[in-house]
Amino acid sequence: MQFVEEIVVDEFLPTVRSLLAGELRERGLTQSEVAEVLGISQSAVSKYAHGDVTTNERIADDERVEGLVGELADGLAAGDVTPVQALIEIEVLVRDLETGGDLLAQLHEEAVPDLADHGASFRVHDPENDLRTSERVLSSLRRGLRILENASGFSTLIPAVGSNLVACTPDAADVDDVAGVPGRIFDVKGQTTVPSGPEFGVSEHVATVLLAARDHGADASAAINVRYDKNLLAELTEQGHTTAEFDESSDVASSVGAAIEDDPEATVLYQTGGMGIEPLIYVLGPDAESVADAVRSLI
């Protein structure tokens, strides 16, 4: 009898730690610093560096594993990601890879062949668990925020009221189901400043725009607001986005809904301002990383 958790401990973790140790060493960290970041001994780091730890090639070659290891190595080396945040993001990936038919589930079934013959739909872990769903949203949002923080020049796109990058759960019904940055993202002397980590229920304005767009048929799970500029709109259009204007001087949710109903393909919403209202552009997308990438391309 072998549980999937044993595969995680015996094969996944050694592989990821080996990859991460190597990536951190390539970024200039000493063995002592790598050991501290990963919470392991220096002798263990040395074993990883010399290939003395058995790794699983299928796990190492998985694009999602490679991508996450690279992102975490960048963040940990720069100090933008804490070991706890890295642990959470790895945990989220583990749960994704454990779902029926995915990599860890495949390895588990190969180790216990009778599982493959089991008549019921086999799922080791429920991917729809509310806690895991929320953590996936926060993980995506953290990655999107890192993209913005590391994008030289993003501060020039931040409006006077501040920006916020938000993302919601699949069945979001209200602002409590939308995560964002408490206090918004601000330009502080030319530096993009994210005051704290993302949380649910902290964004009202951008969350309202996202929810209203979704309620009226928009296929979006994330959004960001940036300053209005007709040249930015033109550039977004050139990149393949469909733009739609709405009137923020009236009820925002109703105005956004009307704009989406008029053009269901719209992925960029904007309003040109009014008395006491700053003109803004809202970029929508399937996840926080995609939205951040779209905005980064404007710089």
mmCIF file of C-alpha atoms in Angstrom:
data_model
loop_
_atom_site.group_PDB
_atom_site.id
_atom_site.type_symbol
_atom_site.label_atom_id
_atom_site.label_comp_id
_atom_site.label_asym_id
_atom_site.label_seq_id
_atom_site.Cartn_x
_atom_site.Cartn_y
_atom_site.Cartn_z
ATOM 1 C CA MET A 1 0.000 0.000 0.000
ATOM 2 C CA GLN A 2 1.435 3.359 -1.028
ATOM 3 C CA PHE A 3 -0.200 6.748 -0.586
ATOM 4 C CA VAL A 4 0.259 9.649 -2.990
ATOM 5 C CA GLU A 5 1.792 11.632 -0.135
ATOM 6 C CA GLU A 6 4.701 9.177 -0.149
ATOM 7 C CA ILE A 7 5.359 10.002 -3.799
ATOM 8 C CA VAL A 8 5.292 13.687 -2.919
ATOM 9 C CA VAL A 9 7.830 13.160 -0.114
ATOM 10 C CA ASP A 10 10.042 10.583 -1.860
ATOM 11 C CA GLU A 11 10.062 11.956 -5.419
ATOM 12 C CA PHE A 12 8.441 15.366 -5.838
ATOM 13 C CA LEU A 13 10.072 17.258 -2.969
ATOM 14 C CA PRO A 14 13.644 16.006 -3.573
ATOM 15 C CA THR A 15 13.276 16.899 -7.251
ATOM 16 C CA VAL A 16 11.916 20.381 -6.597
ATOM 17 C CA ARG A 17 14.456 21.091 -3.854
ATOM 18 C CA SER A 18 17.275 19.958 -6.139
ATOM 19 C CA LEU A 19 16.053 22.177 -8.973
ATOM 20 C CA LEU A 20 15.471 25.127 -6.656
ATOM 21 C CA ALA A 21 18.863 24.742 -4.965
ATOM 22 C CA GLY A 22 20.562 24.739 -8.359
ATOM 23 C CA GLU A 23 18.625 27.787 -9.554
ATOM 24 C CA LEU A 24 19.440 29.718 -6.371
ATOM 25 C CA ARG A 25 23.125 28.867 -6.642
ATOM 26 C CA GLU A 26 23.083 30.112 -10.251
ATOM 27 C CA ARG A 27 21.650 33.396 -8.936
ATOM 28 C CA GLY A 28 24.651 33.887 -6.678
ATOM 29 C CA LEU A 29 23.452 32.565 -3.322
ATOM 30 C CA THR A 30 25.966 30.710 -1.186
ATOM 31 C CA GLN A 31 25.324 27.187 0.088
ATOM 32 C CA SER A 32 24.605 28.668 3.514
ATOM 33 C CA GLU A 33 22.065 31.117 2.076
ATOM 34 C CA VAL A 34 20.395 28.389 0.001
ATOM 35 C CA ALA A 35 20.180 26.192 3.097
ATOM 36 C CA GLU A 36 18.538 28.984 5.068
ATOM 37 C CA VAL A 37 16.028 29.797 2.328
ATOM 38 C CA LEU A 38 15.046 26.158 1.787
ATOM 39 C CA GLY A 39 15.130 25.232 5.473
ATOM 40 C CA ILE A 40 17.614 22.394 4.940
ATOM 41 C CA SER A 41 21.200 21.698 6.006
ATOM 42 C CA GLN A 42 24.271 22.845 4.067
ATOM 43 C CA SER A 43 25.240 19.203 3.616
ATOM 44 C CA ALA A 44 21.875 18.582 1.937
ATOM 45 C CA VAL A 45 22.500 21.535 -0.387
ATOM 46 C CA SER A 46 25.890 20.063 -1.221
ATOM 47 C CA LYS A 47 24.273 16.702 -2.055
ATOM 48 C CA TYR A 48 21.767 18.422 -4.347
ATOM 49 C CA ALA A 49 24.574 20.368 -6.026
ATOM 50 C CA HIS A 50 26.630 17.215 -6.674
ATOM 51 C CA GLY A 51 23.683 15.142 -7.900
ATOM 52 C CA ASP A 52 23.784 12.828 -4.913
ATOM 53 C CA VAL A 53 20.004 13.022 -4.462
ATOM 54 C CA THR A 54 17.799 10.885 -6.694
ATOM 55 C CA THR A 55 15.341 12.982 -8.686
ATOM 56 C CA ASN A 56 12.403 12.134 -10.925
ATOM 57 C CA GLU A 57 12.971 13.235 -14.540
ATOM 58 C CA ARG A 58 9.260 13.309 -15.357
ATOM 59 C CA ILE A 59 8.673 15.748 -12.520
ATOM 60 C CA ALA A 60 11.770 17.788 -13.354
ATOM 61 C CA ASP A 61 10.756 18.058 -17.035
ATOM 62 C CA ASP A 62 7.160 19.118 -16.332
ATOM 63 C CA GLU A 63 6.648 22.660 -17.676
ATOM 64 C CA ARG A 64 4.643 23.732 -14.628
ATOM 65 C CA VAL A 65 7.366 22.558 -12.267
ATOM 66 C CA GLU A 66 10.079 24.236 -14.345
ATOM 67 C CA GLY A 67 8.092 27.472 -14.530
ATOM 68 C CA LEU A 68 7.314 27.635 -10.818
ATOM 69 C CA VAL A 69 10.894 26.786 -9.807
ATOM 70 C CA GLY A 70 12.203 29.604 -12.006
ATOM 71 C CA GLU A 71 9.689 32.112 -10.618
ATOM 72 C CA LEU A 72 10.363 31.129 -7.011
ATOM 73 C CA ALA A 73 14.125 31.238 -7.527
ATOM 74 C CA ASP A 74 13.842 34.788 -8.886
ATOM 75 C CA GLY A 75 11.606 35.862 -6.015
ATOM 76 C CA LEU A 76 13.584 34.177 -3.248
ATOM 77 C CA ALA A 77 16.914 35.471 -4.558
ATOM 78 C CA ALA A 78 15.571 39.019 -4.811
ATOM 79 C CA GLY A 79 13.792 38.859 -1.462
ATOM 80 C CA ASP A 80 10.407 39.454 -3.113
ATOM 81 C CA VAL A 81 9.130 36.033 -2.048
ATOM 82 C CA THR A 82 9.340 34.633 1.481
ATOM 83 C CA PRO A 83 10.005 30.934 2.147
ATOM 84 C CA VAL A 84 6.428 30.650 3.451
ATOM 85 C CA GLN A 85 4.995 32.086 0.237
ATOM 86 C CA ALA A 86 7.184 29.707 -1.768
ATOM 87 C CA LEU A 87 5.948 26.789 0.318
ATOM 88 C CA ILE A 88 2.318 27.766 -0.299
ATOM 89 C CA GLU A 89 2.823 28.044 -4.054
ATOM 90 C CA ILE A 90 4.539 24.649 -4.180
ATOM 91 C CA GLU A 91 1.713 23.193 -2.107
ATOM 92 C CA VAL A 92 -0.844 24.569 -4.587
ATOM 93 C CA LEU A 93 1.067 22.984 -7.475
ATOM 94 C CA VAL A 94 1.221 19.661 -5.627
ATOM 95 C CA ARG A 95 -2.561 19.642 -5.191
ATOM 96 C CA ASP A 96 -3.055 20.469 -8.868
ATOM 97 C CA LEU A 97 -0.728 17.647 -9.925
ATOM 98 C CA GLU A 98 -2.563 15.199 -7.635
ATOM 99 C CA THR A 99 -5.922 15.586 -9.384
ATOM 100 C CA GLY A 100 -7.156 12.625 -11.391
ATOM 101 C CA GLY A 101 -5.134 12.061 -14.524
ATOM 102 C CA ASP A 102 -2.385 14.570 -13.758
ATOM 103 C CA LEU A 103 1.292 13.876 -13.151
ATOM 104 C CA LEU A 104 1.341 12.829 -9.486
ATOM 105 C CA ALA A 105 -1.890 10.890 -9.911
ATOM 106 C CA GLN A 106 -0.274 9.050 -12.852
ATOM 107 C CA LEU A 107 2.833 8.241 -10.811
ATOM 108 C CA HIS A 108 0.614 7.035 -7.987
ATOM 109 C CA GLU A 109 -1.403 4.764 -10.265
ATOM 110 C CA GLU A 110 1.797 3.374 -11.759
ATOM 111 C CA ALA A 111 3.084 2.620 -8.259
ATOM 112 C CA VAL A 112 -0.272 1.061 -7.298
ATOM 113 C CA PRO A 113 -1.615 -0.454 -10.564
ATOM 114 C CA ASP A 114 -4.898 -1.561 -9.003
ATOM 115 C CA LEU A 115 -5.910 2.089 -8.715
ATOM 116 C CA ALA A 116 -6.027 2.387 -12.501
ATOM 117 C CA ASP A 117 -8.566 -0.444 -12.589
ATOM 118 C CA HIS A 118 -10.771 1.161 -9.979
ATOM 119 C CA GLY A 119 -14.257 1.650 -11.444
ATOM 120 C CA ALA A 120 -14.998 5.001 -9.828
ATOM 121 C CA SER A 121 -13.645 8.351 -10.909
ATOM 122 C CA PHE A 122 -10.337 8.484 -9.055
ATOM 123 C CA ARG A 123 -9.392 11.682 -7.299
ATOM 124 C CA VAL A 124 -6.883 11.640 -4.481
ATOM 125 C CA HIS A 125 -7.692 15.214 -3.494
ATOM 126 C CA ASP A 126 -10.707 17.344 -4.295
ATOM 127 C CA PRO A 127 -9.453 20.283 -6.414
ATOM 128 C CA GLU A 128 -12.697 22.154 -5.773
ATOM 129 C CA ASN A 129 -12.062 22.416 -2.051
ATOM 130 C CA ASP A 130 -12.835 26.036 -1.123
ATOM 131 C CA LEU A 131 -9.558 26.546 0.718
ATOM 132 C CA ARG A 132 -7.492 25.244 -2.207
ATOM 133 C CA THR A 133 -9.528 27.277 -4.697
ATOM 134 C CA SER A 134 -8.910 30.453 -2.699
ATOM 135 C CA GLU A 135 -5.223 29.655 -2.335
ATOM 136 C CA ARG A 136 -4.874 29.139 -6.084
ATOM 137 C CA VAL A 137 -6.370 32.591 -6.643
ATOM 138 C CA LEU A 138 -3.995 34.181 -4.120
ATOM 139 C CA SER A 139 -1.043 32.314 -5.617
ATOM 140 C CA SER A 140 -1.903 33.570 -9.109
ATOM 141 C CA LEU A 141 -2.333 37.081 -7.743
ATOM 142 C CA ARG A 142 1.045 37.011 -6.011
ATOM 143 C CA ARG A 143 2.692 35.981 -9.280
ATOM 144 C CA GLY A 144 0.902 38.780 -11.125
ATOM 145 C CA LEU A 145 2.021 41.320 -8.548
ATOM 146 C CA ARG A 146 5.628 40.184 -8.877
ATOM 147 C CA ILE A 147 5.401 40.738 -12.630
ATOM 148 C CA LEU A 148 4.264 44.316 -12.018
ATOM 149 C CA GLU A 149 6.816 45.006 -9.294
ATOM 150 C CA ASN A 150 9.638 43.795 -11.522
ATOM 151 C CA ALA A 151 8.373 45.646 -14.599
ATOM 152 C CA SER A 152 10.498 48.756 -14.923
ATOM 153 C CA GLY A 153 8.208 51.660 -15.679
ATOM 154 C CA PHE A 154 4.911 50.238 -14.423
ATOM 155 C CA SER A 155 4.736 53.090 -11.911
ATOM 156 C CA THR A 156 4.108 55.468 -14.843
ATOM 157 C CA LEU A 157 0.808 53.662 -15.524
ATOM 158 C CA ILE A 158 -0.510 53.999 -11.982
ATOM 159 C CA PRO A 159 -3.312 56.592 -11.711
ATOM 160 C CA ALA A 160 -3.574 59.150 -8.911
ATOM 161 C CA VAL A 161 -6.137 56.965 -7.096
ATOM 162 C CA GLY A 162 -3.752 54.002 -7.251
ATOM 163 C CA SER A 163 -3.994 50.711 -9.122
ATOM 164 C CA ASN A 164 -5.257 47.380 -7.940
ATOM 165 C CA LEU A 165 -4.761 43.957 -9.454
ATOM 166 C CA VAL A 166 -7.645 41.685 -8.494
ATOM 167 C CA ALA A 167 -8.647 38.073 -9.134
ATOM 168 C CA CYS A 168 -11.746 36.133 -8.172
ATOM 169 C CA THR A 169 -12.863 32.588 -7.434
ATOM 170 C CA PRO A 170 -14.676 30.689 -10.222
ATOM 171 C CA ASP A 171 -18.111 31.201 -8.651
ATOM 172 C CA ALA A 172 -17.529 34.730 -7.336
ATOM 173 C CA ALA A 173 -20.758 36.415 -6.202
ATOM 174 C CA ASP A 174 -19.562 39.528 -4.352
ATOM 175 C CA VAL A 175 -16.439 41.482 -3.387
ATOM 176 C CA ASP A 176 -15.630 38.977 -0.636
ATOM 177 C CA ASP A 177 -14.903 36.464 -3.409
ATOM 178 C CA VAL A 178 -12.405 38.831 -5.056
ATOM 179 C CA ALA A 179 -8.817 39.149 -3.825
ATOM 180 C CA GLY A 180 -6.766 42.301 -4.225
ATOM 181 C CA VAL A 181 -4.125 44.469 -2.578
ATOM 182 C CA PRO A 182 -5.153 46.179 0.673
ATOM 183 C CA GLY A 183 -4.594 49.906 0.222
ATOM 184 C CA ARG A 184 -3.971 49.544 -3.546
ATOM 185 C CA ILE A 185 -0.724 49.780 -5.528
ATOM 186 C CA PHE A 186 0.896 53.227 -5.538
ATOM 187 C CA ASP A 187 3.707 55.109 -7.232
ATOM 188 C CA VAL A 188 6.118 56.252 -4.529
ATOM 189 C CA LYS A 189 8.837 58.414 -6.078
ATOM 190 C CA GLY A 190 8.836 56.383 -9.267
ATOM 191 C CA GLN A 191 8.768 53.038 -7.467
ATOM 192 C CA THR A 192 5.848 50.614 -7.743
ATOM 193 C CA THR A 193 4.793 49.998 -4.147
ATOM 194 C CA VAL A 194 2.630 47.065 -3.056
ATOM 195 C CA PRO A 195 1.914 47.783 0.627
ATOM 196 C CA SER A 196 1.015 44.209 1.608
ATOM 197 C CA GLY A 197 0.131 40.764 0.326
ATOM 198 C CA PRO A 198 -3.209 40.115 -1.399
ATOM 199 C CA GLU A 199 -6.350 39.352 0.576
ATOM 200 C CA PHE A 200 -9.975 38.656 -0.183
ATOM 201 C CA GLY A 201 -12.600 41.368 0.245
ATOM 202 C CA VAL A 202 -10.252 44.368 0.247
ATOM 203 C CA SER A 203 -10.988 45.834 -3.190
ATOM 204 C CA GLU A 204 -14.354 47.419 -3.792
ATOM 205 C CA HIS A 205 -13.949 49.493 -6.930
ATOM 206 C CA VAL A 206 -11.937 47.254 -9.303
ATOM 207 C CA ALA A 207 -13.711 44.216 -7.853
ATOM 208 C CA THR A 208 -17.065 45.782 -8.701
ATOM 209 C CA VAL A 209 -15.968 46.356 -12.310
ATOM 210 C CA LEU A 210 -14.762 42.742 -12.622
ATOM 211 C CA LEU A 211 -17.911 41.272 -11.067
ATOM 212 C CA ALA A 212 -20.219 43.432 -13.187
ATOM 213 C CA ALA A 213 -18.382 42.403 -16.362
ATOM 214 C CA ARG A 214 -18.640 38.723 -15.381
ATOM 215 C CA ASP A 215 -22.319 39.055 -14.485
ATOM 216 C CA HIS A 216 -23.014 40.262 -18.019
ATOM 217 C CA GLY A 217 -21.082 37.560 -19.842
ATOM 218 C CA ALA A 218 -17.409 38.586 -19.770
ATOM 219 C CA ASP A 219 -15.071 35.603 -19.633
ATOM 220 C CA ALA A 220 -12.668 37.124 -17.103
ATOM 221 C CA SER A 221 -11.381 36.207 -13.663
ATOM 222 C CA ALA A 222 -8.927 39.074 -13.090
ATOM 223 C CA ALA A 223 -8.636 42.804 -13.730
ATOM 224 C CA ILE A 224 -6.456 45.849 -13.145
ATOM 225 C CA ASN A 225 -6.984 49.593 -13.441
ATOM 226 C CA VAL A 226 -4.376 51.922 -14.963
ATOM 227 C CA ARG A 227 -4.380 55.573 -15.975
ATOM 228 C CA TYR A 228 -6.357 56.599 -19.040
ATOM 229 C CA ASP A 229 -4.478 57.515 -22.190
ATOM 230 C CA LYS A 230 -5.831 57.246 -25.724
ATOM 231 C CA ASN A 231 -2.419 56.029 -26.891
ATOM 232 C CA LEU A 232 -2.579 53.164 -24.388
ATOM 233 C CA LEU A 233 -6.013 52.254 -25.719
ATOM 234 C CA ALA A 234 -4.675 52.252 -29.258
ATOM 235 C CA GLU A 235 -1.782 50.010 -28.244
ATOM 236 C CA LEU A 236 -4.096 47.582 -26.471
ATOM 237 C CA THR A 237 -6.250 47.452 -29.602
ATOM 238 C CA GLU A 238 -3.170 46.676 -31.700
ATOM 239 C CA GLN A 239 -2.409 43.806 -29.341
ATOM 240 C CA GLY A 240 -5.793 42.289 -30.091
ATOM 241 C CA HIS A 241 -7.916 43.625 -27.250
ATOM 242 C CA THR A 242 -11.455 44.846 -27.817
ATOM 243 C CA THR A 243 -12.216 48.103 -25.986
ATOM 244 C CA ALA A 244 -15.529 49.431 -24.717
ATOM 245 C CA GLU A 245 -16.382 52.701 -22.989
ATOM 246 C CA PHE A 246 -18.662 53.036 -19.982
ATOM 247 C CA ASP A 247 -19.941 55.975 -17.964
ATOM 248 C CA GLU A 248 -18.608 55.981 -14.403
ATOM 249 C CA SER A 249 -20.577 59.085 -13.483
ATOM 250 C CA SER A 250 -23.627 56.803 -13.102
ATOM 251 C CA ASP A 251 -23.927 53.433 -11.362
ATOM 252 C CA VAL A 252 -20.660 51.633 -12.155
ATOM 253 C CA ALA A 253 -22.047 48.093 -12.159
ATOM 254 C CA SER A 254 -24.927 49.015 -14.467
ATOM 255 C CA SER A 255 -22.673 51.007 -16.821
ATOM 256 C CA VAL A 256 -20.108 48.212 -17.049
ATOM 257 C CA GLY A 257 -22.886 45.699 -17.616
ATOM 258 C CA ALA A 258 -24.333 47.764 -20.447
ATOM 259 C CA ALA A 259 -20.896 48.104 -22.073
ATOM 260 C CA ILE A 260 -20.332 44.350 -21.965
ATOM 261 C CA GLU A 261 -23.788 43.619 -23.314
ATOM 262 C CA ASP A 262 -23.091 45.987 -26.228
ATOM 263 C CA ASP A 263 -19.760 44.284 -26.912
ATOM 264 C CA PRO A 264 -19.402 40.859 -25.229
ATOM 265 C CA GLU A 265 -15.865 40.474 -26.637
ATOM 266 C CA ALA A 266 -14.540 43.504 -24.738
ATOM 267 C CA THR A 267 -11.410 42.813 -22.684
ATOM 268 C CA VAL A 268 -10.584 46.472 -22.020
ATOM 269 C CA LEU A 269 -13.076 48.858 -20.430
ATOM 270 C CA TYR A 270 -12.476 52.575 -20.019
ATOM 271 C CA GLN A 271 -14.123 55.781 -18.888
ATOM 272 C CA THR A 272 -12.920 59.269 -19.727
ATOM 273 C CA GLY A 273 -13.703 60.856 -16.381
ATOM 274 C CA GLY A 274 -15.942 63.643 -15.225
ATOM 275 C CA MET A 275 -16.406 66.056 -12.338
ATOM 276 C CA GLY A 276 -14.211 64.651 -9.563
ATOM 277 C CA ILE A 277 -13.755 61.356 -11.424
ATOM 278 C CA GLU A 278 -10.335 60.340 -12.727
ATOM 279 C CA PRO A 279 -10.324 58.730 -16.206
ATOM 280 C CA LEU A 280 -9.227 55.092 -16.053
ATOM 281 C CA ILE A 281 -8.613 51.985 -18.137
ATOM 282 C CA TYR A 282 -9.512 48.513 -16.870
ATOM 283 C CA VAL A 283 -7.809 45.485 -18.406
ATOM 284 C CA LEU A 284 -9.591 42.142 -17.972
ATOM 285 C CA GLY A 285 -8.149 38.667 -18.370
ATOM 286 C CA PRO A 286 -8.408 34.983 -17.456
ATOM 287 C CA ASP A 287 -5.958 35.270 -14.550
ATOM 288 C CA ALA A 288 -3.757 37.746 -12.718
ATOM 289 C CA GLU A 289 -0.585 36.792 -14.596
ATOM 290 C CA SER A 290 -2.202 37.376 -18.007
ATOM 291 C CA VAL A 291 -3.510 40.762 -16.938
ATOM 292 C CA ALA A 292 -0.118 41.760 -15.540
ATOM 293 C CA ASP A 293 1.605 40.650 -18.755
ATOM 294 C CA ALA A 294 -0.858 42.678 -20.852
ATOM 295 C CA VAL A 295 -0.124 45.801 -18.835
ATOM 296 C CA ARG A 296 3.632 45.178 -18.811
ATOM 297 C CA SER A 297 3.574 45.127 -22.613
ATOM 298 C CA LEU A 298 2.431 48.774 -22.555
ATOM 299 C CA ILE A 299 5.617 49.994 -20.910
#
